[in-house]
Amino acid sequence: MPIKFRCTRCLDEISVPDGTSGKKTRCPHCQEVQEIPAPQTSASSAPGPPRSDSPYESAASQEADFRESFSANPANPFASPSAAAQVPNSFSGQMPETVRAAMRQKLLIPAIIQTVLVGLSLLSSLGFAVVALVTVFEPSDRNSGLIMLAIQLVWSLVHVLSLTGLASAIRFKSIGWAWAGFVIPILSFPLGNCCCLLYVIPLSVSIWGMVCLSDPKVRSLFP
């Protein structure tokens, strides 16, 4: 059987007699002298692994290939997701900036109004405390002055706590303090304004603020 190969220069097919491998020959087309390679055996003539016509062995082979493909790729698309990935937070870092700004403004309006009201009430309490302190130095009204001074100081402390909570609501620092900032005025304003109709204003603002804090989107802005 003749040996056929391609010329290394012009790629023309060269045919030489069998048994001449290792010798030199000249290309009939371009006259290039080159060595005759050894004859190559066809890959199709090489014996392959025995095949089985059994359907059970074929199914087992397919299952083994399937398992191997998943073991090679650890990112199994059919694997059950982790608990953290199953229920994503609807509001954590996913709200557009315009929505976040609207939610901030929604809480800032009642928080600022209540801060002004509590601040004015605190100034009023401090004024009454000064009057009570002056009364203490009068021997006739010393006892009543001490009682009035103690009440005004306690009331001032309550207002300071309320202002601390309102500041936390304005800065979105602590949801607990924000709730305290709106709840404390509901309890503290009647102490100083007993039957005053102006108590309706801070009461309404506190309810307004607590409704805003009940919004999940607003709560998501707090750490």
mmCIF file of C-alpha atoms in Angstrom:
data_model
loop_
_atom_site.group_PDB
_atom_site.id
_atom_site.type_symbol
_atom_site.label_atom_id
_atom_site.label_comp_id
_atom_site.label_asym_id
_atom_site.label_seq_id
_atom_site.Cartn_x
_atom_site.Cartn_y
_atom_site.Cartn_z
ATOM 1 C CA MET A 1 0.000 0.000 0.000
ATOM 2 C CA PRO A 2 1.641 3.300 -1.056
ATOM 3 C CA ILE A 3 2.493 5.969 1.470
ATOM 4 C CA LYS A 4 0.712 9.278 0.821
ATOM 5 C CA PHE A 5 1.619 12.566 2.475
ATOM 6 C CA ARG A 6 1.618 16.294 1.810
ATOM 7 C CA CYS A 7 4.597 18.320 0.639
ATOM 8 C CA THR A 8 5.814 20.640 3.384
ATOM 9 C CA ARG A 9 6.328 23.432 0.851
ATOM 10 C CA CYS A 10 3.535 23.375 -1.742
ATOM 11 C CA LEU A 11 1.152 21.017 0.146
ATOM 12 C CA ASP A 12 0.773 18.903 -2.961
ATOM 13 C CA GLU A 13 0.056 15.210 -2.317
ATOM 14 C CA ILE A 14 3.033 12.880 -2.763
ATOM 15 C CA SER A 15 2.681 9.107 -3.192
ATOM 16 C CA VAL A 16 5.649 6.774 -2.706
ATOM 17 C CA PRO A 17 5.870 2.969 -2.501
ATOM 18 C CA ASP A 18 5.381 1.176 0.779
ATOM 19 C CA GLY A 19 8.532 0.450 2.781
ATOM 20 C CA THR A 20 10.308 3.679 1.840
ATOM 21 C CA SER A 21 9.593 5.518 5.095
ATOM 22 C CA GLY A 22 12.651 7.293 6.465
ATOM 23 C CA LYS A 23 14.171 7.805 3.001
ATOM 24 C CA LYS A 24 14.185 11.058 1.030
ATOM 25 C CA THR A 25 12.154 11.916 -2.028
ATOM 26 C CA ARG A 26 11.612 14.909 -4.274
ATOM 27 C CA CYS A 27 8.251 16.606 -4.688
ATOM 28 C CA PRO A 28 7.161 16.219 -8.338
ATOM 29 C CA HIS A 29 5.539 19.648 -8.252
ATOM 30 C CA CYS A 30 8.049 21.974 -6.537
ATOM 31 C CA GLN A 31 11.119 19.707 -6.491
ATOM 32 C CA GLU A 32 11.464 20.108 -2.683
ATOM 33 C CA VAL A 33 13.543 17.290 -1.162
ATOM 34 C CA GLN A 34 12.054 15.948 2.057
ATOM 35 C CA GLU A 35 11.966 12.866 4.248
ATOM 36 C CA ILE A 36 9.230 10.273 3.787
ATOM 37 C CA PRO A 37 7.199 9.936 6.995
ATOM 38 C CA ALA A 38 6.071 6.677 8.508
ATOM 39 C CA PRO A 39 2.631 5.498 7.423
ATOM 40 C CA GLN A 40 -0.169 6.624 9.748
ATOM 41 C CA THR A 41 -2.851 4.271 10.964
ATOM 42 C CA SER A 42 -6.415 5.519 10.773
ATOM 43 C CA ALA A 43 -7.988 6.408 14.089
ATOM 44 C CA SER A 44 -11.136 4.718 12.979
ATOM 45 C CA SER A 45 -9.321 1.378 12.656
ATOM 46 C CA ALA A 46 -8.191 1.423 16.289
ATOM 47 C CA PRO A 47 -10.308 -0.891 18.401
ATOM 48 C CA GLY A 48 -12.640 0.946 20.765
ATOM 49 C CA PRO A 49 -14.125 -0.120 24.061
ATOM 50 C CA PRO A 50 -16.719 -2.809 23.801
ATOM 51 C CA ARG A 51 -20.239 -1.470 23.510
ATOM 52 C CA SER A 52 -23.163 -3.000 25.196
ATOM 53 C CA ASP A 53 -26.645 -3.036 23.786
ATOM 54 C CA SER A 54 -28.187 -3.462 27.250
ATOM 55 C CA PRO A 55 -30.638 -0.580 28.041
ATOM 56 C CA TYR A 56 -29.848 -0.881 31.752
ATOM 57 C CA GLU A 57 -26.126 -0.263 31.241
ATOM 58 C CA SER A 58 -26.913 2.665 28.925
ATOM 59 C CA ALA A 59 -29.182 4.280 31.534
ATOM 60 C CA ALA A 60 -26.580 3.772 34.253
ATOM 61 C CA SER A 61 -23.954 5.400 32.036
ATOM 62 C CA GLN A 62 -26.175 8.409 31.390
ATOM 63 C CA GLU A 63 -26.867 8.816 35.106
ATOM 64 C CA ALA A 64 -23.133 8.638 35.872
ATOM 65 C CA ASP A 65 -22.445 11.335 33.265
ATOM 66 C CA PHE A 66 -25.207 13.484 34.765
ATOM 67 C CA ARG A 67 -23.800 13.187 38.292
ATOM 68 C CA GLU A 68 -20.286 13.900 37.066
ATOM 69 C CA SER A 69 -21.409 17.074 35.312
ATOM 70 C CA PHE A 70 -22.899 18.377 38.575
ATOM 71 C CA SER A 71 -19.910 17.374 40.682
ATOM 72 C CA ALA A 72 -17.646 19.278 38.283
ATOM 73 C CA ASN A 73 -19.841 22.360 38.610
ATOM 74 C CA PRO A 74 -20.607 23.095 42.287
ATOM 75 C CA ALA A 75 -23.031 25.865 41.350
ATOM 76 C CA ASN A 76 -26.001 23.536 41.046
ATOM 77 C CA PRO A 77 -28.895 25.496 39.538
ATOM 78 C CA PHE A 78 -31.381 23.034 41.065
ATOM 79 C CA ALA A 79 -29.941 23.259 44.570
ATOM 80 C CA SER A 80 -32.162 24.702 47.270
ATOM 81 C CA PRO A 81 -31.146 28.308 47.993
ATOM 82 C CA SER A 82 -30.009 29.329 51.437
ATOM 83 C CA ALA A 83 -32.397 30.838 53.924
ATOM 84 C CA ALA A 84 -30.894 34.288 53.415
ATOM 85 C CA ALA A 85 -31.422 34.079 49.665
ATOM 86 C CA GLN A 86 -34.982 32.767 49.789
ATOM 87 C CA VAL A 87 -36.657 35.881 51.165
ATOM 88 C CA PRO A 88 -34.845 39.050 50.088
ATOM 89 C CA ASN A 89 -35.508 42.214 52.008
ATOM 90 C CA SER A 90 -37.891 44.340 49.941
ATOM 91 C CA PHE A 91 -36.489 47.616 51.238
ATOM 92 C CA SER A 92 -32.857 47.078 52.259
ATOM 93 C CA GLY A 93 -30.723 48.928 49.760
ATOM 94 C CA GLN A 94 -33.207 48.326 46.924
ATOM 95 C CA MET A 95 -35.314 51.483 47.131
ATOM 96 C CA PRO A 96 -34.594 54.151 44.532
ATOM 97 C CA GLU A 97 -33.043 57.302 45.909
ATOM 98 C CA THR A 98 -36.203 59.284 45.136
ATOM 99 C CA VAL A 99 -38.281 56.894 47.256
ATOM 100 C CA ARG A 100 -35.740 57.032 50.101
ATOM 101 C CA ALA A 101 -35.860 60.834 50.025
ATOM 102 C CA ALA A 102 -39.670 60.780 50.112
ATOM 103 C CA MET A 103 -39.650 58.400 53.094
ATOM 104 C CA ARG A 104 -37.169 60.618 54.920
ATOM 105 C CA GLN A 105 -39.286 63.696 54.329
ATOM 106 C CA LYS A 106 -42.373 61.798 55.459
ATOM 107 C CA LEU A 107 -40.889 61.384 58.955
ATOM 108 C CA LEU A 108 -38.873 64.606 59.087
ATOM 109 C CA ILE A 109 -41.954 66.859 58.883
ATOM 110 C CA PRO A 110 -43.678 65.655 62.095
ATOM 111 C CA ALA A 111 -40.318 65.186 63.842
ATOM 112 C CA ILE A 112 -39.275 68.800 63.214
ATOM 113 C CA ILE A 113 -42.700 70.183 64.191
ATOM 114 C CA GLN A 114 -42.687 68.195 67.421
ATOM 115 C CA THR A 115 -39.117 69.285 68.149
ATOM 116 C CA VAL A 116 -40.197 72.928 67.935
ATOM 117 C CA LEU A 117 -43.204 72.328 70.210
ATOM 118 C CA VAL A 118 -41.189 70.393 72.792
ATOM 119 C CA GLY A 119 -38.413 72.973 72.648
ATOM 120 C CA LEU A 120 -40.858 75.809 73.371
ATOM 121 C CA SER A 121 -42.342 73.803 76.230
ATOM 122 C CA LEU A 122 -38.853 73.209 77.619
ATOM 123 C CA LEU A 123 -38.090 76.935 77.547
ATOM 124 C CA SER A 124 -41.374 77.568 79.355
ATOM 125 C CA SER A 125 -40.475 74.986 81.978
ATOM 126 C CA LEU A 126 -37.055 76.501 82.509
ATOM 127 C CA GLY A 127 -38.669 79.919 82.936
ATOM 128 C CA PHE A 128 -41.012 78.600 85.620
ATOM 129 C CA ALA A 129 -38.021 76.891 87.264
ATOM 130 C CA VAL A 130 -36.255 80.258 87.509
ATOM 131 C CA VAL A 131 -39.353 81.798 89.085
ATOM 132 C CA ALA A 132 -39.553 78.887 91.544
ATOM 133 C CA LEU A 133 -35.868 79.319 92.406
ATOM 134 C CA VAL A 134 -36.453 82.974 93.244
ATOM 135 C CA THR A 135 -39.437 81.984 95.386
ATOM 136 C CA VAL A 136 -37.260 79.564 97.367
ATOM 137 C CA PHE A 137 -35.276 82.461 98.770
ATOM 138 C CA GLU A 138 -38.434 83.997 100.232
ATOM 139 C CA PRO A 139 -39.054 82.536 103.704
ATOM 140 C CA SER A 140 -42.830 82.698 103.395
ATOM 141 C CA ASP A 141 -43.074 80.797 100.107
ATOM 142 C CA ARG A 142 -40.008 78.529 100.430
ATOM 143 C CA ASN A 143 -41.916 75.231 100.609
ATOM 144 C CA SER A 144 -44.182 75.984 97.652
ATOM 145 C CA GLY A 145 -41.162 77.249 95.742
ATOM 146 C CA LEU A 146 -39.255 73.999 96.332
ATOM 147 C CA ILE A 147 -42.225 71.914 95.158
ATOM 148 C CA MET A 148 -42.646 74.044 92.052
ATOM 149 C CA LEU A 149 -38.922 73.891 91.326
ATOM 150 C CA ALA A 150 -38.872 70.094 91.633
ATOM 151 C CA ILE A 151 -41.865 69.733 89.274
ATOM 152 C CA GLN A 152 -40.338 72.024 86.659
ATOM 153 C CA LEU A 153 -36.986 70.247 86.807
ATOM 154 C CA VAL A 154 -38.600 66.827 86.347
ATOM 155 C CA TRP A 155 -40.707 68.163 83.492
ATOM 156 C CA SER A 156 -37.599 69.693 81.890
ATOM 157 C CA LEU A 157 -35.794 66.346 82.141
ATOM 158 C CA VAL A 158 -38.724 64.606 80.433
ATOM 159 C CA HIS A 159 -38.619 67.153 77.633
ATOM 160 C CA VAL A 160 -34.870 66.627 77.227
ATOM 161 C CA LEU A 161 -35.492 62.891 76.784
ATOM 162 C CA SER A 162 -38.174 63.670 74.225
ATOM 163 C CA LEU A 163 -35.825 65.982 72.319
ATOM 164 C CA THR A 164 -33.182 63.234 72.344
ATOM 165 C CA GLY A 165 -35.637 60.819 70.746
ATOM 166 C CA LEU A 166 -36.760 63.389 68.189
ATOM 167 C CA ALA A 167 -33.138 64.099 67.271
ATOM 168 C CA SER A 168 -32.679 60.359 66.688
ATOM 169 C CA ALA A 169 -35.752 60.380 64.433
ATOM 170 C CA ILE A 170 -34.443 63.348 62.439
ATOM 171 C CA ARG A 171 -31.024 61.726 62.015
ATOM 172 C CA PHE A 172 -32.461 58.169 61.549
ATOM 173 C CA LYS A 173 -30.182 56.737 64.237
ATOM 174 C CA SER A 174 -32.342 54.560 66.509
ATOM 175 C CA ILE A 175 -35.901 53.402 65.908
ATOM 176 C CA GLY A 176 -36.444 52.913 69.659
ATOM 177 C CA TRP A 177 -35.442 56.472 70.533
ATOM 178 C CA ALA A 178 -37.525 57.761 67.614
ATOM 179 C CA TRP A 179 -40.612 56.097 69.082
ATOM 180 C CA ALA A 180 -39.772 57.575 72.492
ATOM 181 C CA GLY A 181 -39.506 61.029 70.939
ATOM 182 C CA PHE A 182 -43.153 60.879 69.843
ATOM 183 C CA VAL A 183 -44.587 58.939 72.799
ATOM 184 C CA ILE A 184 -43.096 61.043 75.625
ATOM 185 C CA PRO A 185 -44.853 64.299 74.583
ATOM 186 C CA ILE A 186 -48.214 62.519 74.808
ATOM 187 C CA LEU A 187 -47.472 61.822 78.490
ATOM 188 C CA SER A 188 -45.547 64.965 79.381
ATOM 189 C CA PHE A 189 -47.641 67.776 77.922
ATOM 190 C CA PRO A 190 -50.683 67.136 80.186
ATOM 191 C CA LEU A 191 -48.422 67.518 83.229
ATOM 192 C CA GLY A 192 -47.748 71.116 82.379
ATOM 193 C CA ASN A 193 -50.847 72.048 80.421
ATOM 194 C CA CYS A 194 -53.496 70.159 82.418
ATOM 195 C CA CYS A 195 -56.669 71.170 80.568
ATOM 196 C CA CYS A 196 -55.107 73.422 77.957
ATOM 197 C CA LEU A 197 -56.629 73.009 74.490
ATOM 198 C CA LEU A 198 -53.188 73.527 72.939
ATOM 199 C CA TYR A 199 -52.381 69.981 74.052
ATOM 200 C CA VAL A 200 -54.296 68.793 70.979
ATOM 201 C CA ILE A 201 -51.497 70.077 68.712
ATOM 202 C CA PRO A 202 -48.578 68.038 70.144
ATOM 203 C CA LEU A 203 -50.916 65.048 70.559
ATOM 204 C CA SER A 204 -51.837 65.167 66.866
ATOM 205 C CA VAL A 205 -48.219 65.550 65.796
ATOM 206 C CA SER A 206 -47.177 62.591 67.975
ATOM 207 C CA ILE A 207 -49.846 60.386 66.406
ATOM 208 C CA TRP A 208 -48.724 61.580 62.980
ATOM 209 C CA GLY A 209 -45.119 60.650 63.736
ATOM 210 C CA MET A 210 -46.031 57.209 65.112
ATOM 211 C CA VAL A 211 -48.051 56.453 61.994
ATOM 212 C CA CYS A 212 -44.984 57.335 59.897
ATOM 213 C CA LEU A 213 -42.780 55.077 62.040
ATOM 214 C CA SER A 214 -45.218 52.211 61.437
ATOM 215 C CA ASP A 215 -44.431 52.328 57.704
ATOM 216 C CA PRO A 216 -41.992 49.470 56.837
ATOM 217 C CA LYS A 217 -40.238 51.663 54.273
ATOM 218 C CA VAL A 218 -39.562 54.329 56.899
ATOM 219 C CA ARG A 219 -38.347 51.727 59.418
ATOM 220 C CA SER A 220 -35.930 50.349 56.831
ATOM 221 C CA LEU A 221 -34.066 53.677 56.856
ATOM 222 C CA PHE A 222 -32.973 53.052 60.460
ATOM 223 C CA PRO A 223 -29.948 50.806 61.169
#
